[in-house]
Amino acid sequence: MRLSLGIAASLLALTASGATLDHRQSSNDTDYKVGFTPLKTQWTDTVGTNPWPEFPRPRLQRSAWKNLNGVWRYRNTDNTALSNPPFGQRLESPVLVPSCLESALSGVTGKNRTYSWYQTSFDIPSSWPSENKAILNFGAVDYEATVFVNGKNAGFHRGGYFEFSVDTTPYLKAGGANELLIHVYDPTDLGDIQIPIGKQTLNRGGMIWYTPCSGIWQTVFLESTPTEYIAKLDLVADMNGQVNVTVHSSTNSSSSYEITIHEQNSEDTKATATGSSGAPFTFKVDSPRLWTPTEPNLYNITIKFGSDTVQSYTGFRTISRGVINGIQRPLLNGDFIFPFGVLDQGFWPDGIYTPPSVEAMRYDLQVLKRYGFNALRKHIKVEPALFYRACDEIGLLVIQDMPSLRPDLPDPNNQCGSIRLNPAAQPEFDRQLGLLIEQLKNYPSIFAWTIYNEEWGQGTSAPWPEFRLTDYVRSLDPTRLINAVSGWTDHTAGDFDDNHHYSTPQCGTPFWSKQGPGADSAYDARRIGLQGEFGGIGQYVDFEHSWYKDLDHQTSYELTNSTWAWNYRCQDLMRQLREQVELFSCSGGVWTQTTDVEGEVNGMMTYDRAIIRMNETMWKEETTKLYEAAARRANESSIAVRGMGLEGVQYGMP
């Protein structure tokens, strides 16, 4: 693993200057305690009451900020609550922010958190210029948040996975404490509601649905900004050294700014340029070291915009696709790269959606890297920004899924069947898909976007929405590949032909299985062959390391009764995938999955991260063989199938 020391140092400095919580919150700490969980991690009891002190937004950093994480007050309420906010009251229960209300770390811990009140107070540091604005930032609140400051409605946001900000300046008191009250509504999959929720559920059974996450589950912080400041930064740098940047002003003005690219581990200047806010601007950096999974080179950035100064970073790389020896391939910096990753669901037994700490979150990624993986598929969830920074630094390609709609919306006219999409849900899905792209498109590690997973919320009649949405995503971000449909019903939109098959792979092959209700078919040679999900080999877990304390609730696509047998089966499937690279048109794979999740026991690690099932020597050898097979195939002059009595027969040709 290679770290960007310059980035790490700047973030540590920001942590030191901004991590102190408002002292008024200390009186809230005395009655907080971690709630019940069937399973802890090694980090559960070390979280304390000052969680996630790091500066949470690494692509747009300011020095004057204040972390509001810690123990707040909480009240479970009902659908009439917004008409009578509890201003000036001390709410009954403690809650640890940020953490899902259903989680042990929240201290609330329980079900049916559909309507909630959060309460805290904050002071504005005396060191902040009095003429500056005080911007309140939220990493994510699931699902709708209404923000009150000193009894005034200051803002509203909908979407459980996305950042948003509120300008508190008009509502602040001249001095002293300011009351912050937040109303949260999160229906998840209540009744016939269909919103982006990924794998959260209130009541569904089965092994692939998990405990939901409600409320404030990512960092809350204040920052001091000038009256006119950088509200958003779009920046991508390619393999030729071209930097494309748009600085968005809070006032939508056209004002000049200076941007400086620094060497990775020093303040030495690599390039400096001047642009105008609100308009795309391009400049060149000579001979940059490129970003790849094996050499994740990053560069620090400083932008000065009037009296506003922000820090950022980037990596120089180009993602594309092309035909190599007759086969469509994903390309990184012009070369075929075989992304081989793990389905990464991002659930935790103590925090549900919220990892206990940055250290815990990075642990998963470092394990994957150590055992030979160069990628992951972030599965129908959006992580905190520091997750993507870690992937940038460690060198992991990210296939980022859009959080899916529920796939089983009941049909009131057909009690024997179900429908997959309420037409009224489509516009909101589309809007939040746009939020996803805009929020994450600057991270170098993100390799591809996934719009739909296995028909979940996918339209069931023409015109198929994935064609329109592929064009939409491409308009927002022309620099990534797009996986329009991962698994099952595929109408040929997007850059990938993505097959899901448990346990054995069927990657870029002339054979397939009709797994699920969709119209699967043989590999479509016009697109990149991807094994979007396979593996799923499970192992019964000792109750000490299991979410459920009985074997009936431990399940997977296939089960083994020992770690040796688990590795043997995994090695067998890895060999099959490698043969599909050698014989057919396989260009990437995603193994299920990073960790066990609740009753699903098919992880590379147990749910508590205490046991790594992988034999390190075997997995390193097999992933290396996989990458080597892909490299050999890319360099062959012919794609004739050899060694199986099939000489002269060609597969995967356009």
XYZ file of C-alpha atoms in Angstrom:
654
model
C 0.000 0.000 0.000
C 1.245 3.489 -0.878
C -0.118 6.527 0.906
C -0.130 10.098 -0.247
C 1.854 11.574 2.617
C 0.999 15.118 1.642
C -2.729 14.393 1.694
C -2.475 12.408 4.911
C -0.548 15.205 6.614
C -3.008 17.885 5.571
C -5.963 15.812 6.756
C -4.289 15.133 10.092
C -3.758 18.855 10.523
C -7.396 19.525 9.739
C -8.436 16.838 12.201
C -6.350 18.387 14.926
C -7.784 21.837 14.340
C -11.401 20.851 13.941
C -12.167 17.676 15.809
C -13.106 19.203 19.173
C -16.810 18.957 19.832
C -18.914 21.795 21.185
C -18.330 21.761 24.965
C -22.062 22.100 25.579
C -22.465 18.580 24.289
C -20.487 17.150 27.202
C -23.571 17.296 29.431
C -25.309 14.963 27.002
C -22.662 12.261 27.375
C -23.466 10.990 30.852
C -26.462 8.802 29.977
C -25.147 7.489 26.642
C -24.051 3.879 26.338
C -23.616 1.441 23.499
C -26.786 -0.552 22.904
C -27.208 -4.276 22.469
C -25.716 -6.003 19.455
C -25.516 -9.749 18.796
C -21.966 -9.241 17.565
C -19.190 -6.745 18.191
C -16.076 -5.832 16.228
C -12.656 -5.059 17.682
C -13.553 -1.365 17.326
C -17.001 -1.355 19.004
C -15.830 -0.445 22.481
C -13.231 2.087 21.316
C -15.575 4.460 19.462
C -16.310 6.582 22.527
C -18.285 9.819 22.312
C -16.084 11.627 19.783
C -16.559 9.480 16.671
C -15.195 10.220 13.211
C -13.068 13.276 14.167
C -11.349 13.430 10.758
C -12.205 16.158 8.269
C -14.935 14.369 6.318
C -14.739 15.958 2.837
C -11.265 15.307 1.426
C -11.900 16.761 -2.048
C -12.826 20.208 -0.661
C -11.031 21.019 2.597
C -10.987 24.230 4.611
C -8.973 25.007 7.725
C -11.769 26.714 9.691
C -14.237 23.980 10.587
C -15.901 22.405 13.578
C -16.942 18.786 14.056
C -20.439 18.403 15.553
C -20.305 14.624 15.940
C -20.931 13.280 19.415
C -23.794 12.673 21.804
C -26.950 14.533 20.806
C -30.495 14.142 22.153
C -33.189 12.043 20.489
C -36.954 11.477 20.437
C -38.889 8.851 18.513
C -42.054 10.553 17.224
C -44.921 10.280 14.718
C -46.267 11.794 11.511
C -47.668 14.866 13.292
C -44.322 15.974 14.719
C -43.410 18.596 12.140
C -46.450 20.656 13.051
C -45.185 21.085 16.618
C -41.367 21.078 16.843
C -39.981 20.672 20.385
C -38.092 23.956 20.483
C -36.315 24.681 23.758
C -36.954 21.216 25.175
C -34.366 18.641 26.219
C -35.198 15.472 24.323
C -35.435 12.288 26.334
C -32.741 9.982 24.946
C -29.053 10.234 24.062
C -27.957 9.342 20.527
C -24.449 9.102 19.109
C -24.022 11.033 15.852
C -23.168 9.733 13.324
C -24.663 6.258 13.584
C -27.802 4.543 12.336
C -30.612 4.701 14.869
C -31.066 0.929 14.634
C -27.409 0.296 15.474
C -25.826 -0.507 18.814
C -23.418 2.423 18.480
C -26.280 4.925 18.310
C -27.358 4.021 21.832
C -30.965 4.198 20.605
C -30.997 0.741 19.025
C -34.387 -0.482 17.944
C -36.948 -0.765 15.200
C -39.642 1.506 13.786
C -37.618 4.716 13.652
C -39.795 6.195 10.915
C -40.109 9.689 12.469
C -37.363 11.146 14.651
C -36.179 14.336 16.291
C -32.487 15.119 16.834
C -31.299 17.972 19.038
C -27.976 19.598 19.904
C -26.472 23.078 20.281
C -23.378 24.771 18.938
C -21.331 27.943 19.357
C -19.493 29.781 16.604
C -15.755 29.880 17.451
C -14.584 33.384 18.306
C -11.632 32.917 15.962
C -13.908 32.794 12.938
C -14.281 36.153 11.128
C -17.580 37.744 12.089
C -18.359 38.636 8.477
C -18.040 34.994 7.366
C -20.837 32.538 6.759
C -21.388 29.468 8.940
C -22.255 26.531 6.689
C -23.712 23.385 8.266
C -22.789 20.207 6.355
C -24.258 16.714 6.538
C -22.554 13.645 5.080
C -25.830 11.718 4.828
C -29.211 11.520 6.553
C -31.618 8.706 5.766
C -34.081 9.637 4.352
C -35.631 13.146 4.602
C -34.196 15.844 6.856
C -35.790 19.143 7.905
C -33.275 21.405 9.656
C -34.237 24.054 12.249
C -31.773 26.578 13.678
C -32.938 28.611 16.671
C -36.560 27.798 15.907
C -36.378 28.702 12.190
C -36.728 26.294 9.292
C -33.298 26.525 7.674
C -33.380 23.750 5.069
C -34.696 20.454 3.753
C -33.081 17.503 1.978
C -34.357 14.230 0.511
C -32.119 11.255 -0.283
C -30.526 8.931 2.243
C -27.063 8.642 0.686
C -26.059 12.163 -0.270
C -24.254 15.208 1.113
C -26.084 18.468 1.665
C -25.422 21.836 3.251
C -27.443 24.532 5.028
C -26.405 28.160 5.458
C -27.103 28.834 9.141
C -25.878 32.448 9.046
C -29.306 34.183 8.876
C -30.541 32.226 11.894
C -27.609 32.560 14.303
C -27.735 34.373 17.627
C -25.307 37.212 18.195
C -23.480 35.197 20.841
C -23.748 31.991 22.813
C -25.422 28.704 22.002
C -27.531 28.010 18.934
C -30.170 25.293 19.033
C -30.038 22.742 16.199
C -33.153 20.607 15.761
C -33.531 18.092 12.949
C -36.617 16.151 11.960
C -35.970 12.911 10.075
C -38.470 10.823 8.143
C -37.349 7.402 6.926
C -40.021 4.986 5.657
C -37.533 2.445 4.191
C -39.869 -0.133 2.560
C -42.955 0.585 4.643
C -46.238 -0.332 2.929
C -46.112 0.394 -0.790
C -43.307 2.985 -0.575
C -40.538 2.572 -3.143
C -37.431 4.728 -2.661
C -33.691 4.074 -3.104
C -32.769 1.868 -0.132
C -30.343 -0.808 -1.359
C -30.602 -3.860 0.900
C -32.329 -2.218 3.847
C -35.633 -3.727 4.938
C -38.135 -3.469 7.777
C -39.793 -6.852 7.438
C -38.561 -8.933 4.496
C -37.042 -12.315 5.185
C -34.362 -14.167 3.249
C -30.613 -14.018 3.376
C -29.999 -10.912 1.249
C -32.031 -8.314 3.210
C -30.551 -6.608 6.237
C -31.225 -4.303 9.182
C -32.142 -0.798 7.957
C -30.357 2.461 8.715
C -32.355 5.520 9.741
C -31.275 9.008 10.713
C -27.934 10.829 10.686
C -25.352 8.233 9.692
C -22.445 10.351 8.431
C -20.482 13.258 9.890
C -22.083 16.638 10.681
C -19.778 19.657 10.674
C -19.700 23.440 10.486
C -17.280 25.460 8.411
C -16.495 29.134 8.115
C -16.545 30.544 4.593
C -16.280 34.010 3.040
C -19.475 35.552 1.676
C -18.490 34.270 -1.758
C -16.859 30.862 -1.590
C -16.207 27.678 -3.564
C -19.446 25.720 -3.278
C -18.435 22.791 -5.483
C -15.336 21.605 -7.296
C -15.381 19.403 -10.395
C -11.918 18.207 -11.356
C -10.594 15.275 -13.339
C -7.086 14.729 -14.693
C -6.208 12.353 -17.542
C -3.213 10.245 -18.587
C -1.919 13.001 -20.873
C -1.675 15.520 -18.038
C -4.779 17.456 -19.019
C -6.699 18.833 -16.032
C -10.374 19.677 -16.553
C -11.731 21.810 -13.738
C -14.880 23.785 -12.958
C -14.969 25.896 -9.806
C -18.556 26.616 -8.785
C -19.104 29.843 -6.856
C -21.691 30.111 -4.083
C -23.002 33.232 -5.811
C -22.837 31.814 -9.361
C -20.430 34.592 -10.245
C -17.643 34.608 -12.819
C -14.622 35.418 -10.685
C -10.989 34.468 -11.141
C -9.192 31.799 -9.141
C -5.694 30.349 -9.006
C -5.135 26.606 -8.963
C -1.829 24.957 -8.062
C -0.907 21.294 -8.457
C 1.652 20.107 -5.897
C 3.937 17.116 -5.941
C 2.569 14.193 -3.985
C 4.772 14.273 -0.913
C 5.885 17.882 -0.845
C 4.799 21.447 -1.448
C 6.822 21.642 -4.660
C 4.701 23.144 -7.406
C 3.988 20.997 -10.447
C 1.782 23.498 -12.287
C -0.168 26.711 -11.680
C -3.048 28.109 -13.740
C -5.739 30.787 -13.523
C -9.397 30.311 -14.459
C -12.843 31.843 -13.978
C -15.533 30.329 -11.784
C -18.653 28.884 -13.331
C -16.970 27.831 -16.571
C -14.988 24.698 -17.532
C -11.266 25.327 -17.673
C -8.454 23.116 -19.013
C -4.726 23.252 -18.455
C -1.775 20.891 -18.839
C 0.601 19.268 -16.349
C 3.801 17.913 -17.858
C 4.745 14.247 -17.380
C 2.587 13.377 -14.363
C 3.010 10.029 -12.639
C -0.146 8.130 -13.501
C -2.642 6.606 -11.074
C -3.066 2.813 -11.269
C -3.937 0.166 -8.668
C -0.263 -0.829 -8.479
C 1.003 2.778 -8.403
C -1.785 4.943 -6.912
C 0.010 8.260 -7.424
C -1.868 11.315 -6.179
C -1.211 15.059 -6.331
C -2.248 17.750 -3.867
C -4.173 20.800 -5.068
C -4.603 24.318 -3.670
C -7.267 26.676 -5.037
C -7.402 30.364 -4.071
C -10.697 32.082 -4.873
C -10.896 35.615 -3.500
C -10.525 35.198 0.255
C -11.431 31.509 0.110
C -8.689 28.866 0.030
C -9.408 25.146 -0.290
C -7.260 22.018 -0.492
C -7.985 19.049 -2.727
C -6.175 16.285 -4.610
C -6.357 14.278 -7.819
C -4.841 11.384 -9.725
C -3.962 11.366 -13.417
C -5.613 8.465 -15.258
C -7.880 7.746 -18.226
C -10.669 5.162 -18.248
C -12.017 3.940 -21.583
C -12.869 0.847 -23.598
C -11.444 -0.561 -26.795
C -11.114 -3.619 -29.003
C -7.982 -5.657 -28.335
C -7.489 -8.707 -30.543
C -11.145 -8.649 -31.459
C -12.540 -8.382 -27.932
C -14.053 -5.385 -26.158
C -11.887 -4.596 -23.140
C -11.850 -2.039 -20.289
C -8.806 0.189 -20.526
C -6.905 2.135 -17.896
C -4.422 4.619 -19.321
C -4.855 2.975 -22.708
C -4.020 -0.546 -21.502
C -6.320 -3.501 -20.861
C -6.848 -3.890 -17.130
C -8.665 -6.850 -15.633
C -10.667 -5.501 -12.679
C -11.032 -8.323 -10.168
C -12.825 -7.292 -7.037
C -15.202 -8.184 -4.278
C -18.868 -7.337 -3.776
C -18.526 -4.842 -0.938
C -21.793 -4.278 0.926
C -20.510 -2.006 3.672
C -22.541 -3.360 6.595
C -21.260 -3.580 10.182
C -22.725 -5.489 13.157
C -22.211 -2.539 15.524
C -22.871 0.395 13.174
C -25.069 -1.124 10.399
C -24.288 1.420 7.616
C -21.778 3.478 9.644
C -18.349 1.875 10.173
C -17.133 2.254 13.760
C -14.194 4.388 12.588
C -12.034 5.297 9.623
C -9.523 2.728 10.862
C -12.178 0.003 10.760
C -13.359 1.057 7.312
C -9.816 1.064 5.921
C -9.145 -2.345 7.439
C -11.545 -4.032 5.003
C -9.893 -2.315 2.039
C -6.377 -3.147 3.174
C -7.278 -6.827 3.565
C -8.669 -6.948 0.025
C -5.544 -5.282 -1.358
C -3.225 -7.568 0.589
C -4.865 -10.697 -0.787
C -4.520 -9.636 -4.411
C -7.702 -7.780 -5.370
C -7.407 -4.627 -7.444
C -11.075 -3.582 -7.354
C -14.371 -3.701 -5.508
C -17.997 -3.267 -6.418
C -19.627 -0.895 -3.933
C -22.951 -2.675 -3.806
C -26.107 -0.518 -3.846
C -24.777 1.750 -1.119
C -22.840 5.039 -1.010
C -20.010 5.306 1.503
C -18.592 8.323 3.374
C -16.194 10.410 1.308
C -13.228 9.093 3.307
C -13.944 5.613 1.925
C -13.279 6.801 -1.624
C -10.192 8.701 -0.512
C -8.926 5.427 0.987
C -9.533 3.605 -2.314
C -7.655 6.399 -4.103
C -4.704 6.034 -1.729
C -4.631 2.238 -1.466
C -5.217 1.648 -5.182
C -8.581 -0.055 -5.626
C -10.803 0.435 -8.656
C -14.403 1.099 -7.609
C -17.470 -0.022 -9.539
C -20.060 2.217 -7.876
C -23.691 1.077 -7.780
C -26.696 3.356 -7.551
C -28.688 2.346 -4.439
C -31.611 0.358 -5.765
C -35.348 0.594 -5.329
C -37.045 -2.330 -3.615
C -37.758 -5.117 -6.117
C -40.947 -6.536 -4.580
C -43.486 -3.719 -4.446
C -46.861 -5.428 -3.886
C -49.398 -5.219 -6.697
C -52.806 -4.450 -5.130
C -54.525 -5.890 -8.205
C -52.642 -9.166 -8.151
C -52.214 -10.834 -4.790
C -50.360 -13.720 -6.398
C -47.706 -11.599 -8.072
C -45.640 -8.485 -7.682
C -44.499 -5.483 -9.671
C -40.990 -4.117 -9.710
C -41.609 -0.434 -10.319
C -44.111 2.168 -9.260
C -43.934 4.697 -12.132
C -44.042 7.528 -9.600
C -40.722 6.286 -8.184
C -38.814 6.735 -11.446
C -38.349 10.559 -11.376
C -36.953 10.456 -7.842
C -34.647 7.559 -8.737
C -33.409 9.569 -11.715
C -32.808 12.674 -9.586
C -30.853 10.767 -6.964
C -28.827 8.985 -9.654
C -27.723 12.462 -10.722
C -26.785 13.293 -7.118
C -24.664 10.151 -6.964
C -22.673 11.031 -10.077
C -22.169 14.664 -9.087
C -21.038 13.755 -5.576
C -18.501 11.069 -6.501
C -17.285 11.801 -10.020
C -14.040 13.463 -8.888
C -12.519 10.414 -7.144
C -9.770 8.818 -9.283
C -10.543 5.287 -8.076
C -14.102 5.215 -9.432
C -13.950 3.101 -12.569
C -17.576 2.517 -13.565
C -21.148 3.384 -12.597
C -23.890 0.761 -12.147
C -27.451 1.980 -12.723
C -29.577 -1.122 -12.030
C -28.922 -4.305 -10.075
C -30.840 -7.461 -11.037
C -34.030 -5.700 -12.181
C -34.510 -4.050 -8.779
C -36.743 -1.130 -9.656
C -35.909 -1.475 -13.343
C -38.743 -0.606 -15.742
C -40.506 -3.651 -17.141
C -41.726 -2.296 -20.465
C -40.316 -0.332 -23.374
C -38.909 2.220 -23.701
C -36.343 0.663 -21.365
C -35.160 3.354 -18.915
C -31.552 2.153 -18.842
C -30.913 3.553 -22.351
C -32.095 7.009 -21.332
C -30.277 6.822 -18.002
C -27.047 5.645 -19.623
C -27.118 8.756 -21.786
C -27.881 10.859 -18.704
C -24.966 9.439 -16.701
C -22.664 9.867 -19.706
C -23.688 13.538 -19.962
C -22.758 14.095 -16.296
C -19.559 12.080 -16.461
C -18.104 11.116 -19.836
C -14.897 9.841 -18.190
C -16.175 6.523 -16.741
C -17.631 3.276 -18.038
C -21.311 2.542 -17.397
C -22.809 -0.768 -16.338
C -26.455 -0.108 -17.184
C -27.767 -3.430 -15.846
C -25.778 -5.687 -13.551
C -27.268 -9.163 -13.959
C -30.531 -10.509 -15.361
C -32.657 -8.456 -17.759
C -30.270 -6.824 -20.204
C -31.490 -4.892 -23.220
C -27.881 -4.128 -24.358
C -27.491 -0.611 -22.933
C -24.183 0.535 -21.486
C -20.589 -0.681 -21.762
C -20.876 -4.091 -20.067
C -22.480 -7.459 -20.675
C -22.756 -8.392 -16.994
C -23.621 -11.926 -15.879
C -24.538 -13.005 -12.343
C -24.227 -16.696 -11.599
C -23.774 -18.534 -8.323
C -21.624 -20.370 -7.663
C -19.782 -20.904 -10.985
C -18.823 -18.073 -13.353
C -20.180 -17.551 -16.878
C -18.056 -14.604 -17.952
C -18.006 -13.620 -21.606
C -18.997 -17.175 -22.539
C -21.206 -18.777 -25.212
C -23.126 -20.602 -22.455
C -25.406 -19.143 -19.808
C -28.128 -19.917 -17.294
C -31.484 -18.255 -16.857
C -30.885 -17.219 -13.285
C -33.739 -14.963 -12.300
C -36.714 -13.901 -14.393
C -34.829 -11.799 -16.910
C -33.870 -12.434 -20.504
C -30.285 -13.625 -19.996
C -28.390 -14.699 -23.067
C -24.939 -15.582 -24.345
C -22.223 -12.970 -24.283
C -22.877 -9.883 -26.410
C -19.570 -9.269 -28.192
C -20.357 -5.582 -28.720
C -19.683 -4.915 -25.038
C -17.267 -5.819 -22.244
C -17.799 -9.248 -20.658
C -18.052 -8.915 -16.864
C -18.845 -11.467 -14.167
C -20.715 -8.976 -12.003
C -21.366 -11.485 -9.199
C -20.232 -15.050 -8.569
C -18.757 -17.192 -5.821
C -20.960 -16.901 -2.774
C -19.270 -19.900 -1.129
C -20.213 -19.925 2.537
C -19.013 -21.553 5.726
C -20.848 -22.192 8.957
C -19.578 -19.826 11.651
C -18.956 -20.412 15.330
C -21.646 -18.585 17.284
C -18.950 -16.368 18.823
C -18.477 -14.794 15.370
C -22.025 -15.075 14.030
C -24.884 -12.563 13.973
C -27.358 -15.401 14.522
C -26.714 -17.948 17.251
C -28.158 -20.925 15.380
C -27.212 -22.735 12.181
C -30.672 -22.488 10.617
C -30.163 -18.756 10.014
C -26.669 -19.171 8.579
C -27.046 -19.515 4.841
C -25.364 -18.990 1.487
C -25.524 -20.091 -2.148
C -23.295 -23.031 -1.247
C -21.987 -24.062 2.159
C -18.812 -25.755 3.345
C -18.002 -27.144 6.774
C -14.351 -26.123 7.082
C -12.039 -23.294 6.081
C -9.945 -25.759 4.055
C -13.006 -26.831 2.060
C -14.013 -23.196 1.603
C -10.624 -22.312 0.096
C -10.645 -25.464 -2.054
C -14.004 -24.512 -3.604
C -12.901 -20.921 -4.080
C -9.731 -22.036 -5.845
C -11.817 -24.249 -8.134
C -14.030 -21.293 -9.123
C -11.005 -19.060 -9.615
C -9.597 -21.638 -12.015
C -12.884 -21.651 -13.940
C -12.837 -17.856 -14.217
C -9.240 -17.939 -15.440
C -10.175 -20.486 -18.124
C -12.940 -18.158 -19.286
C -10.338 -15.424 -19.655
C -8.102 -17.766 -21.628
C -10.819 -19.291 -23.824
C -13.568 -16.726 -24.196
C -14.090 -12.986 -23.619
C -14.043 -12.489 -19.864
C -12.728 -9.038 -18.893
C -13.433 -8.713 -15.175
C -15.014 -10.360 -12.157
C -16.674 -9.587 -8.822
C -16.556 -12.206 -6.058
C -19.275 -12.323 -3.410
C -18.297 -10.920 -0.875
C -16.019 -8.926 1.487
C -17.600 -10.054 4.770
C -20.495 -12.074 6.081
C -23.571 -9.897 6.569
C -26.000 -10.937 9.289
C -27.207 -14.429 8.247
C -25.342 -14.458 4.928
C -22.101 -16.317 5.734
C -20.209 -16.166 2.428
C -17.661 -13.482 3.219
C -13.916 -13.400 2.844
C -14.139 -12.459 6.519
C -16.654 -13.081 9.264
C -19.097 -10.263 9.988
C -17.063 -9.151 13.019
C -13.884 -9.068 10.863
C -12.222 -11.369 13.433
C -11.581 -14.288 11.039
C -10.124 -14.026 7.542
C -11.144 -17.187 5.692
C -8.772 -16.609 2.781
C -5.578 -18.630 2.524
C -3.237 -15.746 1.745
C -0.767 -17.744 -0.356
C -3.502 -19.339 -2.453
C -5.434 -16.145 -3.094
C -2.344 -14.172 -4.049
C -1.295 -16.927 -6.443
C -4.743 -17.226 -8.022
C -5.290 -13.498 -8.484
C -1.811 -13.191 -9.996
C -2.569 -16.040 -12.413
C -5.803 -14.301 -13.354
C -4.081 -11.010 -14.165
C -1.332 -12.828 -16.056
C -3.863 -14.766 -18.131
C -5.608 -11.509 -19.055
C -2.284 -9.928 -20.038
C -1.352 -12.912 -22.213
C -4.734 -12.883 -23.887
C -4.433 -9.210 -24.691
C -1.127 -9.880 -26.423
C -2.283 -12.862 -28.504
C -2.509 -12.418 -32.253
C -5.510 -14.755 -32.461
C -8.395 -15.522 -30.160
C -8.872 -19.083 -31.403
C -9.844 -21.466 -28.600
C -6.982 -23.857 -27.964
C -6.336 -27.059 -26.123
C -9.901 -28.388 -26.018
C -10.280 -29.806 -29.502
C -11.872 -26.539 -30.592
C -9.035 -25.076 -32.650
C -10.301 -22.692 -35.281
C -13.558 -22.000 -33.439
C -13.755 -18.385 -32.353
C -15.890 -16.920 -29.594
C -16.528 -13.355 -28.549
C -15.996 -11.901 -32.017
C -18.069 -8.876 -33.037
